Amino acid sequence: MEDFTEPIVQIRQLTKSYRRGGQIISVLTNISFDINSGEFIALMGPSGSGKSTLLNLIAGIDKPDSGSLKVNGRDIATLSEADLADWRAANVGFIFQFYNLMPVLTAFENVELPLLLTRLSRDQRQERVELALSMVGLTDRVEHYPSELSGGQQQRVAIARAFITDPVILVADEPTGDLDRASADDILAMLQRLNREMGKTIIMVTHDPYAAKSAHSIRHLEKGELDVTNQ
Amino acid sequence: MHFLKLILRNTLRHKLRTSLTVLGLVVAILAFGLLRTVVDAWYSGAEGASSTRLVTRNAISLVFPLPINYQERIRRIHGVTAITHASWFGGVYIAPRNFFPQFAVDAKTYFHLYPEYFIPPAEMKAFLTDRKGCVIGRKLANTHGFKIGDTIPLRGTIYPGAWSFTVRAIYDGDAGTDTSQFFFHWNYLNETMKKVVARRTDWIGVYVIGISDPDRAAEISTEVDAMFKNSLAETLTETEKAFQLGFVSMTEAIVVAIRIVSFLVIFIILAVMANTMAMTARERIGEYATLKALGFGPRFLAGLIYGESLAIALTGAGIGILLTFPVADEFSKQVGTLFPVFGVSLETVYMQAAAAIAVGITAAALPAFRAARVPIVDGLRSIG
Ligand SMILES: Nc1ncnc2c1ncn2[C@@H]1O[C@H](COP(=O)(O)OP(=O)(O)O)[C@@H](O)[C@H]1O
Ligand SMILES: [Mg+2]
C-alpha cells in the first residue's frame, strides 16, 4: 500500500434525515470517516441503508443536516447552491446506474458537455474528447446517440464524461447495477485503470460483493452507521 | 451554439407532439389575425374619414331625411367651402347577398368633395350627361364584372320599383378607400318619385359639408344645427369620422364579441402550450437533474425550456402569419363587397407575433421555474 498523507475526503459527525409527509426519517447518523487520495473504496450495505445518500453528500448534490464534510480541503456543507455547482463542475465526476446521458446528444457531445463549463477552446475540447473516447474504447462510436449504443457502451461514454474534466473524485452509484456480467467486468476494469493509472480517487456504491472486490477497501453501511472492513 | 443545438433537438424529439402543438398555434394565430382584420375592416370607413368634411343628418335618426332646401342656407355659413348631399338607396342587385352601398348623390357637386375617388374626366363627363348613369367603384366592378356601358338592374326597397342604371364611370382609390360603392343621380331619383309618391320628393339623406379649417369643425357644426333648431327637421352635424363611428357603433356588440373571441383563441392555445411544456419538462426532470449535477445552473435549464417553448410558438406564429394573407384574400373574395376595405394590417401582424411570444414565454414559466428549483437528488430518483 502507498502512504496516504492528506485524506481527500474528511467526514465528521455527518447526519442526514429526510422529511416524508409529517415524518422525519433518519438516514445517516453521526458518520465519521476519511478517504485517502488515490483510494478506490466500495460502499456496501443493504438496500435503503443510506449508501446513495452518503455518496450524494460527498458529491455535493445534497446537503447534510449537521456535521462537517471536507473534500479536497474545502468544507462543502457550507457552500451556497451556486458555488456548489461550480465546485462540482471542477471537482466531481459522476457515474450513475442508468448512465444519465443526454439522449439528444451524440457520444462525443455527451462527453464534451462538462467541458462547456470550462474555458477550453473548441479545438482543445475536441482533442480531449477524442482522447477520452479512445481511452474507453469508443473511437468508432463517436457520432452515435445513446439509443444506438449498448448499456455497457453507454456506461463507457458516461465514464469518459466523468473524467474528462480531470476531477478530484469520481463517484459511482451502482455503476454495474444495470449491466450483464461481461459489461460489468468491462466497467470495473476501466474504473480500476482510472484509479491505478491516473490516480483517481473513486467512491463506488454497490450491493454486489463481486463488484466490490475491484476496490481497495469496502465500507459497510448498516442502518445509517458505518462499520469498516479492510480487504 | 451547443445551447441552441440542445433546444433544437429537444424540440424535434417528439415529432408528433411538437407538430400537433405547432398546428394548434398556426390555427390560433391565423384565427386571431383574421378576427382582428374583420374588426379593422369594420372601422375602416372611419379610418379613411376626412377631417375637412362634416356630415349633417336628421337629429332624430339617420333613417329620417332632411329637406333639400337646407342646402343653400348651409352653404352661406362662414367657413363652409362646399356642400353636397347623398341619400341611401338600399336597392337589391339580383339577391340580397350581393349587398353593396348605393347612394343617390348631387352629381355635379358630390365628387368635388371626394377627391380620393379617381375618375377619368371623360367618364365623369359621360356620367354627368346621362340621367340614368351611375359611377361605381373598382372593387364593385371587379366583383360582378361590370364594365362601362353595362346595365345594372336594382330592385328598390326604400324606393319601390325596378330600377336600372348604365355604368358611365368607374372610380379607383388607394388601399384605404372604399371602392365598392355605387353612385347615381339624385335628380333622377327625385323626379321618378315625384310621379309615384309626391310627398316623398325633395328630401335627401345627409348633407356633406366641406370646410377649409378642420379646427373650426365643432364651431361650424354648432352653427349649422343652431340654424335649424325648432324647424320641421332638426339637424345633427358631426365630423365624417364621428359620423362613421356612430354608424359602426350600431353594430358595436358584434365587434366586441369578435374581439373577445380573438383573445379567447389565444388563451386556449396558451393552455394547450402550457400543457405540452409541462408534460415535456416533467419527462426530462432526470436530465435536468443530471445537467445540474454536472454543474449547469438553473438559468441554463430555464433557458432550455424557454427556448423550446419559444421555438414552437414562433414556428407556429410564422406559418400562421404567412397563411393569414392568402386566407384573408380568399375571405375577402367570399364576402365580396360586405367589407369594402379588407386587408391584413402591419399592426395585426405585430399583434400576432406578440401574442405568440407571450404564449411561448407564459407556457414555459411554470415548468422552467420547477426545473430550476427541483433538488438534484429528487430529480435523479426519477430515473430508472
Ligand atoms: N429524497 C428523499 N426523500 C425522502 N426519502 C429519501 C430520499 N432519498 C432517500 N430517502 C430514504 O432514505 C433511505 C436511504 O436511501 P438511499 O440512500 O437511497 O439508500 P441506498 O442507496 O442505500 O439504497 C431510504 O429509506 C430512502 O427511502
Ligand atoms: Mg442507492
XYZ file of C-alpha atoms and ligand atoms in Angstrom:
643
model
C 0.000 0.000 0.000
C 1.055 3.543 -0.705
C 1.402 6.071 2.033
C -1.532 8.482 2.000
C -0.800 11.648 3.920
C -3.725 14.061 3.451
C -7.219 12.496 3.310
C -9.103 13.797 0.284
C -12.485 13.295 1.968
C -12.916 14.043 5.671
C -16.307 13.295 7.148
C -17.112 14.208 10.763
C -20.346 13.604 12.655
C -22.389 13.683 9.480
C -26.141 13.425 9.978
C -28.866 13.395 7.367
C -32.589 12.819 7.581
C -35.460 13.200 5.143
C -38.869 14.540 5.809
C -41.626 12.494 4.252
C -45.155 13.575 4.958
C -45.071 14.658 8.581
C -42.451 12.036 9.453
C -38.727 12.534 9.792
C -36.717 9.583 8.538
C -33.209 9.435 9.873
C -30.914 8.099 7.142
C -27.354 8.788 8.364
C -26.379 9.319 11.996
C -23.011 10.599 13.132
C -20.957 9.221 10.309
C -17.222 9.915 10.529
C -14.547 8.580 8.210
C -11.765 9.544 5.837
C -10.979 8.645 2.288
C -7.416 8.981 1.157
C -6.319 10.402 -2.126
C -5.932 7.737 -4.743
C -8.126 5.290 -2.869
C -10.797 3.172 -4.540
C -13.444 2.351 -1.995
C -16.679 0.439 -2.240
C -19.663 1.442 -0.125
C -21.808 -1.585 0.576
C -24.924 -2.286 2.530
C -28.495 -3.426 2.153
C -30.982 -1.501 0.105
C -32.206 1.600 1.902
C -29.200 1.732 4.243
C -28.230 5.203 3.024
C -25.392 4.428 0.590
C -26.665 6.731 -2.135
C -27.433 9.432 0.393
C -23.873 9.352 1.692
C -22.448 9.366 -1.829
C -24.668 12.315 -2.818
C -23.464 14.280 0.183
C -19.818 13.638 -0.679
C -20.516 14.629 -4.301
C -22.161 17.881 -3.228
C -25.595 17.274 -4.742
C -27.302 17.051 -1.367
C -26.826 18.886 1.926
C -26.246 17.316 5.378
C -28.318 18.337 8.391
C -25.223 18.625 10.545
C -21.591 17.641 10.689
C -18.696 18.658 8.537
C -17.809 17.412 5.104
C -14.416 18.386 3.758
C -13.457 17.428 0.249
C -10.029 18.390 -1.036
C -9.640 20.740 1.933
C -12.936 22.579 1.398
C -15.959 22.319 3.672
C -18.654 21.845 1.071
C -21.510 21.725 3.587
C -21.268 25.493 3.884
C -21.225 26.381 0.190
C -24.111 28.166 -1.489
C -26.082 26.448 -4.230
C -24.283 28.355 -6.997
C -20.807 27.880 -5.504
C -21.550 24.222 -5.015
C -22.438 23.890 -8.706
C -19.113 25.416 -9.706
C -17.329 23.253 -7.190
C -18.926 20.093 -8.596
C -18.036 21.041 -12.143
C -14.381 21.337 -11.142
C -14.027 18.536 -8.593
C -16.509 15.707 -9.126
C -17.037 13.171 -11.867
C -20.412 11.391 -11.805
C -21.184 7.834 -12.918
C -24.806 6.723 -12.499
C -26.536 3.345 -12.544
C -28.616 4.331 -15.577
C -25.774 6.270 -17.292
C -27.842 9.504 -17.428
C -26.652 10.518 -20.879
C -28.492 13.234 -22.807
C -30.492 11.283 -25.390
C -30.360 14.121 -27.935
C -26.574 14.365 -27.844
C -24.068 12.048 -29.537
C -21.398 10.178 -27.571
C -18.956 12.934 -28.500
C -21.304 15.717 -27.413
C -22.182 13.964 -24.152
C -18.526 13.684 -23.221
C -17.939 17.290 -24.288
C -20.799 18.588 -22.108
C -18.846 19.209 -18.847
C -16.132 20.995 -20.834
C -18.655 23.654 -21.890
C -18.375 24.963 -18.342
C -14.603 25.421 -18.741
C -12.617 27.955 -20.710
C -11.251 25.432 -23.163
C -11.385 26.345 -26.841
C -13.306 24.276 -29.325
C -10.152 22.625 -30.621
C -8.897 21.862 -27.130
C -12.239 20.326 -26.266
C -12.254 18.185 -29.370
C -8.758 16.915 -28.654
C -9.694 15.972 -25.091
C -12.978 14.323 -26.016
C -11.326 12.217 -28.699
C -8.637 11.127 -26.254
C -11.206 10.245 -23.576
C -13.341 8.275 -26.014
C -10.299 6.358 -27.209
C -9.419 5.548 -23.588
C -12.813 3.926 -23.096
C -12.516 2.176 -26.484
C -15.294 4.018 -28.310
C -13.383 5.686 -31.132
C -15.769 4.107 -33.615
C -18.928 5.259 -31.806
C -18.243 8.981 -31.623
C -21.277 10.057 -33.650
C -23.682 7.523 -32.126
C -26.599 8.581 -29.987
C -27.160 6.800 -26.636
C -30.121 4.884 -28.095
C -27.738 3.409 -30.676
C -25.348 2.082 -28.009
C -25.495 -0.946 -25.680
C -25.749 -0.441 -21.922
C -22.046 -1.191 -21.468
C -21.120 1.266 -24.214
C -23.345 3.950 -22.710
C -21.683 3.489 -19.341
C -18.297 3.841 -21.011
C -19.436 7.149 -22.508
C -20.570 8.158 -19.024
C -17.154 7.246 -17.593
C -15.444 9.349 -20.260
C -17.789 12.226 -19.357
C -16.925 11.721 -15.673
C -13.155 12.009 -16.017
C -12.979 14.481 -18.941
C -12.596 17.457 -16.570
C -9.905 15.653 -14.552
C -11.905 15.817 -11.289
C -10.551 15.181 -7.805
C -13.026 12.415 -7.025
C -15.149 10.067 -9.095
C -18.443 8.971 -7.574
C -20.229 5.938 -8.975
C -23.650 4.827 -7.728
C -24.220 1.183 -8.669
C -22.297 1.627 -11.947
C -22.772 -2.021 -12.887
C -26.272 -2.392 -11.473
C -27.917 -2.393 -14.876
C -25.314 -4.410 -16.796
C -24.673 -8.049 -17.653
C -21.629 -9.740 -16.146
C -19.318 -9.192 -19.133
C -20.149 -5.495 -19.466
C -19.884 -5.092 -15.699
C -16.387 -6.612 -15.768
C -15.508 -4.204 -18.519
C -16.647 -1.200 -16.499
C -14.970 -2.368 -13.302
C -11.696 -2.927 -15.145
C -11.981 0.563 -16.552
C -12.539 2.078 -13.120
C -9.523 0.141 -11.792
C -7.404 1.501 -14.630
C -8.551 5.054 -13.900
C -7.611 4.522 -10.285
C -4.291 2.834 -10.959
C -3.047 4.697 -13.997
C -4.489 8.154 -13.418
C -4.545 8.075 -9.634
C -8.244 8.944 -9.459
C -9.958 8.655 -6.096
C -13.073 6.561 -6.651
C -16.044 6.078 -4.353
C -18.369 3.381 -5.622
C -21.708 2.369 -4.175
C -22.643 -1.228 -4.855
C -24.592 -4.033 -3.289
C -22.762 -6.599 -5.405
C -19.854 -8.249 -3.475
C -18.296 -9.299 -6.755
C -18.126 -5.687 -7.920
C -16.864 -4.564 -4.536
C -13.832 -6.812 -4.959
C -12.436 -4.364 -7.501
C -11.990 -1.783 -4.775
C -9.098 -1.374 -2.324
C -11.374 -1.289 0.657
C -15.009 -1.804 1.489
C -17.125 0.191 3.954
C -20.375 -1.298 5.130
C -23.335 0.858 5.924
C -25.904 -0.647 8.215
C -28.943 1.366 9.255
C -27.129 4.640 8.763
C -23.972 3.630 10.571
C -20.573 2.595 9.248
C -18.559 -0.412 10.094
C -15.166 -0.669 8.489
C -13.785 -3.795 6.953
C -10.476 -3.640 5.155
C -9.825 -6.074 2.374
C -24.067 27.070 -30.093
C -24.486 23.889 -28.048
C -27.305 25.573 -26.238
C -29.222 26.169 -29.477
C -28.418 22.661 -30.674
C -29.873 21.215 -27.482
C -33.019 23.338 -27.848
C -33.475 22.383 -31.492
C -33.006 18.668 -30.886
C -35.237 18.711 -27.819
C -37.921 20.409 -29.898
C -37.737 17.707 -32.546
C -37.705 14.904 -30.006
C -41.433 14.180 -30.002
C -42.200 14.988 -33.601
C -45.897 14.210 -33.384
C -46.424 16.169 -30.190
C -44.478 19.154 -31.494
C -46.263 19.045 -34.871
C -49.687 18.988 -33.254
C -48.796 21.866 -30.968
C -47.414 23.862 -33.897
C -50.562 23.078 -35.880
C -52.688 24.361 -32.998
C -50.643 27.543 -32.903
C -50.934 28.028 -36.656
C -54.710 27.791 -36.450
C -54.908 30.050 -33.388
C -52.613 32.746 -34.784
C -54.403 32.595 -38.127
C -57.828 32.887 -36.481
C -56.596 35.707 -34.269
C -55.271 37.595 -37.315
C -58.460 37.104 -39.326
C -60.725 38.186 -36.487
C -58.647 41.285 -35.916
C -58.752 42.049 -39.628
C -62.548 41.780 -39.576
C -62.654 44.281 -36.698
C -60.273 46.564 -38.622
C -62.465 46.307 -41.699
C -65.436 47.314 -39.609
C -63.739 50.506 -38.558
C -62.056 51.193 -41.885
C -64.718 53.668 -43.022
C -63.941 55.831 -40.028
C -60.194 55.420 -40.513
C -60.361 56.816 -44.030
C -62.608 59.680 -42.980
C -61.607 63.198 -43.809
C -61.241 65.882 -41.174
C -62.357 68.587 -43.628
C -65.780 67.029 -44.165
C -68.777 67.338 -41.907
C -71.920 65.261 -42.162
C -75.316 66.718 -41.328
C -78.146 64.298 -40.683
C -81.611 64.388 -39.190
C -81.269 64.854 -35.428
C -83.811 62.151 -34.630
C -82.197 59.370 -36.579
C -80.202 58.602 -39.649
C -83.256 56.943 -41.212
C -85.175 60.247 -41.324
C -84.422 62.562 -44.259
C -83.748 66.293 -44.493
C -85.373 68.816 -46.880
C -83.343 69.759 -49.945
C -83.818 73.466 -49.295
C -81.379 73.382 -46.339
C -78.549 73.175 -48.855
C -78.459 76.841 -49.831
C -78.778 78.016 -46.237
C -75.853 75.853 -45.041
C -73.715 76.988 -47.966
C -73.918 80.597 -46.749
C -72.327 79.793 -43.348
C -68.876 81.282 -42.968
C -66.157 78.639 -43.334
C -68.233 76.287 -45.479
C -66.418 75.843 -48.790
C -68.691 73.314 -50.441
C -71.842 71.327 -49.849
C -73.373 68.272 -51.409
C -75.771 65.550 -50.372
C -76.238 61.794 -50.522
C -79.235 59.516 -49.961
C -79.134 55.859 -49.100
C -80.925 53.897 -51.817
C -80.760 50.351 -50.468
C -81.574 48.506 -53.688
C -81.016 44.799 -54.246
C -78.862 43.564 -57.103
C -80.338 40.138 -58.049
C -80.151 38.814 -54.465
C -79.599 40.393 -51.044
C -76.272 38.553 -50.603
C -74.790 40.779 -53.341
C -75.026 43.751 -50.995
C -73.160 46.949 -51.881
C -73.878 50.509 -50.774
C -75.805 52.700 -53.242
C -76.227 56.444 -52.922
C -78.255 58.955 -54.854
C -75.992 61.999 -54.957
C -75.905 65.503 -56.300
C -73.905 64.558 -59.382
C -72.405 67.989 -60.086
C -71.019 68.621 -56.589
C -70.555 65.266 -54.862
C -67.241 64.211 -56.369
C -65.616 67.589 -55.723
C -65.878 66.755 -52.045
C -64.360 63.308 -52.553
C -61.015 63.895 -54.283
C -59.912 60.412 -53.126
C -62.129 58.891 -55.822
C -60.138 58.954 -59.050
C -62.395 59.220 -62.113
C -61.119 59.736 -65.686
C -62.509 63.143 -66.869
C -64.076 61.620 -69.990
C -66.026 59.074 -67.906
C -67.096 61.787 -65.466
C -68.438 63.808 -68.380
C -70.342 60.795 -69.671
C -71.907 60.271 -66.247
C -72.989 63.899 -65.902
C -74.764 63.816 -69.225
C -76.639 60.556 -68.621
C -79.555 60.994 -66.231
C -79.734 57.226 -65.671
C -75.982 56.772 -65.486
C -74.018 55.631 -62.484
C -70.483 55.692 -61.088
C -69.186 52.512 -59.494
C -66.012 51.613 -57.591
C -63.290 49.389 -58.973
C -63.837 46.670 -56.385
C -67.538 46.526 -57.122
C -66.806 46.402 -60.865
C -64.371 43.539 -60.370
C -66.686 41.579 -58.091
C -69.526 41.437 -60.607
C -67.574 42.010 -63.802
C -69.305 45.340 -64.559
C -67.870 47.331 -67.460
C -68.509 50.796 -68.829
C -71.804 50.693 -70.731
C -73.235 47.764 -68.759
C -76.733 47.991 -67.369
C -77.181 47.298 -63.656
C -80.729 46.426 -62.573
C -81.659 47.175 -58.958
C -84.822 46.221 -57.155
C -85.896 49.136 -54.963
C -86.709 48.609 -51.282
C -86.948 52.086 -49.743
C -87.841 53.422 -53.176
C -90.009 50.673 -54.674
C -89.821 49.601 -58.263
C -87.459 48.083 -60.782
C -84.602 50.483 -61.460
C -81.831 50.225 -63.942
C -78.658 52.209 -64.412
C -75.911 52.352 -67.010
C -72.297 52.272 -65.872
C -70.730 55.516 -67.116
C -67.683 55.772 -64.869
C -65.536 53.582 -62.656
C -63.559 55.188 -59.832
C -60.299 53.995 -58.326
C -58.828 54.714 -54.933
C -55.801 53.833 -52.868
C -55.712 50.986 -50.325
C -57.793 52.681 -47.615
C -60.521 53.895 -49.964
C -63.821 52.087 -50.247
C -64.245 51.247 -53.931
C -67.305 49.068 -53.506
C -69.849 51.901 -53.755
C -72.422 52.815 -56.348
C -73.496 56.431 -57.074
C -76.256 57.751 -59.305
C -78.155 60.988 -59.955
C -80.368 62.135 -57.095
C -82.268 64.218 -59.677
C -83.324 61.037 -61.438
C -84.497 59.501 -58.159
C -86.341 62.668 -57.166
C -88.132 63.081 -60.494
C -89.160 59.445 -60.543
C -90.544 59.682 -57.017
C -92.441 62.835 -57.981
C -94.542 60.713 -60.337
C -95.161 57.943 -57.800
C -95.357 59.378 -54.270
C -95.324 63.161 -54.453
C -94.868 63.666 -50.712
C -91.560 61.863 -50.868
C -89.933 64.387 -53.165
C -87.305 66.980 -52.367
C -85.857 65.068 -49.444
C -82.254 63.922 -49.093
C -80.429 61.662 -46.630
C -77.435 63.615 -45.406
C -75.529 66.733 -46.335
C -71.784 66.540 -46.698
C -70.130 69.851 -45.936
C -66.616 70.839 -46.966
C -64.787 73.164 -44.582
C -61.477 74.934 -45.065
C -60.223 74.722 -41.482
C -60.545 71.389 -39.569
C -60.020 73.291 -36.290
C -63.336 75.030 -36.800
C -65.287 71.788 -37.272
C -67.017 71.958 -33.888
C -67.892 75.617 -34.287
C -69.390 75.194 -37.749
C -71.304 72.080 -36.677
C -72.899 74.014 -33.846
C -73.768 76.827 -36.203
C -75.465 74.501 -38.692
C -77.514 72.772 -36.006
C -78.482 76.122 -34.426
C -79.763 77.296 -37.795
C -82.377 74.506 -37.940
C -83.262 74.449 -34.275
C -87.052 74.275 -33.825
C -87.629 73.712 -37.549
C -89.509 70.774 -39.014
C -86.368 68.637 -39.241
C -83.697 69.457 -36.727
C -80.148 68.520 -37.697
C -77.169 66.851 -36.124
C -73.809 67.765 -37.605
C -70.560 65.987 -36.816
C -67.239 65.220 -38.441
C -67.251 62.468 -41.003
C -65.216 60.322 -38.641
C -67.654 60.751 -35.776
C -70.471 60.003 -38.189
C -68.818 56.783 -39.392
C -68.048 55.690 -35.838
C -71.649 56.309 -34.872
C -72.654 54.109 -37.768
C -70.228 51.417 -36.619
C -71.361 51.597 -33.015
C -74.788 50.351 -34.032
C -73.020 47.019 -34.528
C -70.541 47.518 -31.708
C -71.760 44.490 -29.746
C -70.753 42.185 -32.572
C -67.360 43.826 -32.815
C -66.841 43.431 -29.085
C -67.832 39.770 -29.338
C -65.336 39.214 -32.150
C -62.613 40.911 -30.132
C -63.326 38.703 -27.124
C -63.294 35.569 -29.249
C -59.964 36.577 -30.792
C -58.389 36.745 -27.348
C -60.111 33.551 -26.206
C -58.476 31.747 -29.107
C -55.071 32.896 -27.844
C -55.991 31.883 -24.317
C -56.954 28.378 -25.441
C -53.714 27.863 -27.319
C -51.861 29.123 -24.256
C -53.485 26.367 -22.202
C -52.523 23.782 -24.836
C -48.947 25.080 -24.997
C -48.594 25.194 -21.215
C -49.758 21.592 -21.026
C -47.266 20.498 -23.689
C -44.385 22.249 -21.958
C -45.350 20.920 -18.529
C -45.508 17.378 -19.911
C -42.190 17.793 -21.687
C -40.408 19.239 -18.671
C -41.789 16.555 -16.373
C -40.416 13.816 -18.624
C -36.983 15.391 -18.634
C -36.681 16.108 -14.942
C -33.953 13.421 -14.645
C -31.985 15.027 -17.460
C -32.243 18.422 -15.848
C -31.028 16.940 -12.556
C -28.078 15.339 -14.359
C -27.160 18.643 -16.008
C -27.369 20.329 -12.624
C -25.141 17.671 -11.048
C -22.582 18.335 -13.794
C -22.560 21.978 -12.734
C -25.053 23.653 -15.073
C -27.012 26.369 -13.305
C -30.760 26.849 -13.000
C -30.603 29.599 -15.608
C -29.256 27.195 -18.204
C -32.143 24.801 -17.563
C -34.721 27.565 -17.618
C -33.165 28.766 -20.870
C -33.594 25.333 -22.430
C -37.290 25.276 -21.545
C -37.990 28.878 -22.558
C -36.030 28.323 -25.754
C -38.003 25.237 -26.696
C -41.320 26.881 -25.890
C -40.450 29.965 -27.922
C -39.148 27.864 -30.809
C -42.503 26.074 -31.028
C -44.538 29.264 -30.553
C -42.599 31.235 -33.158
C -42.686 28.424 -35.713
C -46.463 28.246 -35.328
C -46.780 32.022 -35.455
C -44.543 32.305 -38.528
C -46.643 29.842 -40.502
C -49.863 31.325 -39.112
C -48.895 34.858 -40.115
C -47.834 33.791 -43.604
C -51.138 31.982 -44.059
C -53.160 34.969 -42.836
C -52.563 36.887 -46.096
C -53.876 34.330 -48.620
C -56.694 33.264 -46.293
C -57.735 36.895 -45.735
C -57.686 37.389 -49.519
C -59.921 34.393 -50.030
C -62.211 35.510 -47.204
C -62.430 38.966 -48.759
C -63.407 37.403 -52.095
C -66.070 35.269 -50.438
C -67.763 38.122 -48.604
C -67.445 40.375 -51.640
C -68.352 43.998 -51.018
C -69.642 43.495 -47.467
C -66.273 44.716 -46.169
C -65.188 47.443 -48.581
C -61.659 47.615 -47.188
C -60.326 44.246 -46.068
C -56.583 43.898 -45.637
C -54.205 42.471 -43.035
C -52.563 45.453 -41.366
C -48.986 45.565 -40.158
C -50.347 46.159 -36.683
C -52.238 42.878 -36.866
C -49.035 41.061 -37.819
C -47.272 42.641 -34.835
C -50.143 41.622 -32.577
C -49.942 38.048 -33.870
C -46.200 37.913 -33.211
C -46.621 39.486 -29.781
C -49.378 37.008 -28.889
C -47.143 34.094 -29.923
C -44.204 35.383 -27.887
C -46.467 35.896 -24.880
C -47.806 32.354 -25.266
C -44.274 30.935 -25.591
C -42.999 32.725 -22.505
C -46.057 32.124 -20.342
C -46.251 28.427 -21.223
C -42.618 27.943 -20.202
C -42.768 29.932 -16.987
C -44.002 27.298 -14.553
C -42.067 24.303 -15.975
C -38.878 26.398 -16.066
C -39.392 27.531 -12.506
C -39.952 23.956 -11.365
C -36.974 22.557 -13.270
C -34.717 25.236 -11.849
C -35.905 24.554 -8.331
C -36.203 20.783 -8.081
C -33.499 19.308 -5.794
C -30.932 17.287 -7.754
C -31.411 14.137 -5.700
C -35.166 14.204 -6.251
C -34.675 14.664 -9.985
C -32.184 11.817 -10.168
C -34.502 9.457 -8.319
C -36.974 9.807 -11.198
C -34.595 7.871 -13.474
C -34.731 4.107 -13.644
N -35.146 12.468 -1.381
C -35.609 11.628 -0.456
N -36.760 11.900 0.167
C -37.242 11.063 1.121
N -36.628 9.942 1.487
C -35.470 9.615 0.898
C -34.916 10.446 -0.106
N -33.745 9.877 -0.515
C -33.621 8.751 0.209
N -34.631 8.576 1.054
C -34.786 7.490 2.006
O -33.585 7.352 2.704
C -33.228 5.999 2.871
C -31.857 5.721 2.257
O -31.939 5.863 0.838
P -30.696 5.590 -0.082
O -29.563 6.418 0.369
O -31.152 5.786 -1.468
O -30.389 4.074 0.192
P -29.488 3.064 -0.616
O -28.823 3.799 -1.703
O -28.575 2.515 0.409
O -30.404 2.018 -1.129
C -34.343 5.180 2.232
O -35.241 4.797 3.260
C -34.991 6.172 1.314
O -36.356 5.879 1.158
Mg -28.943 3.678 -3.804
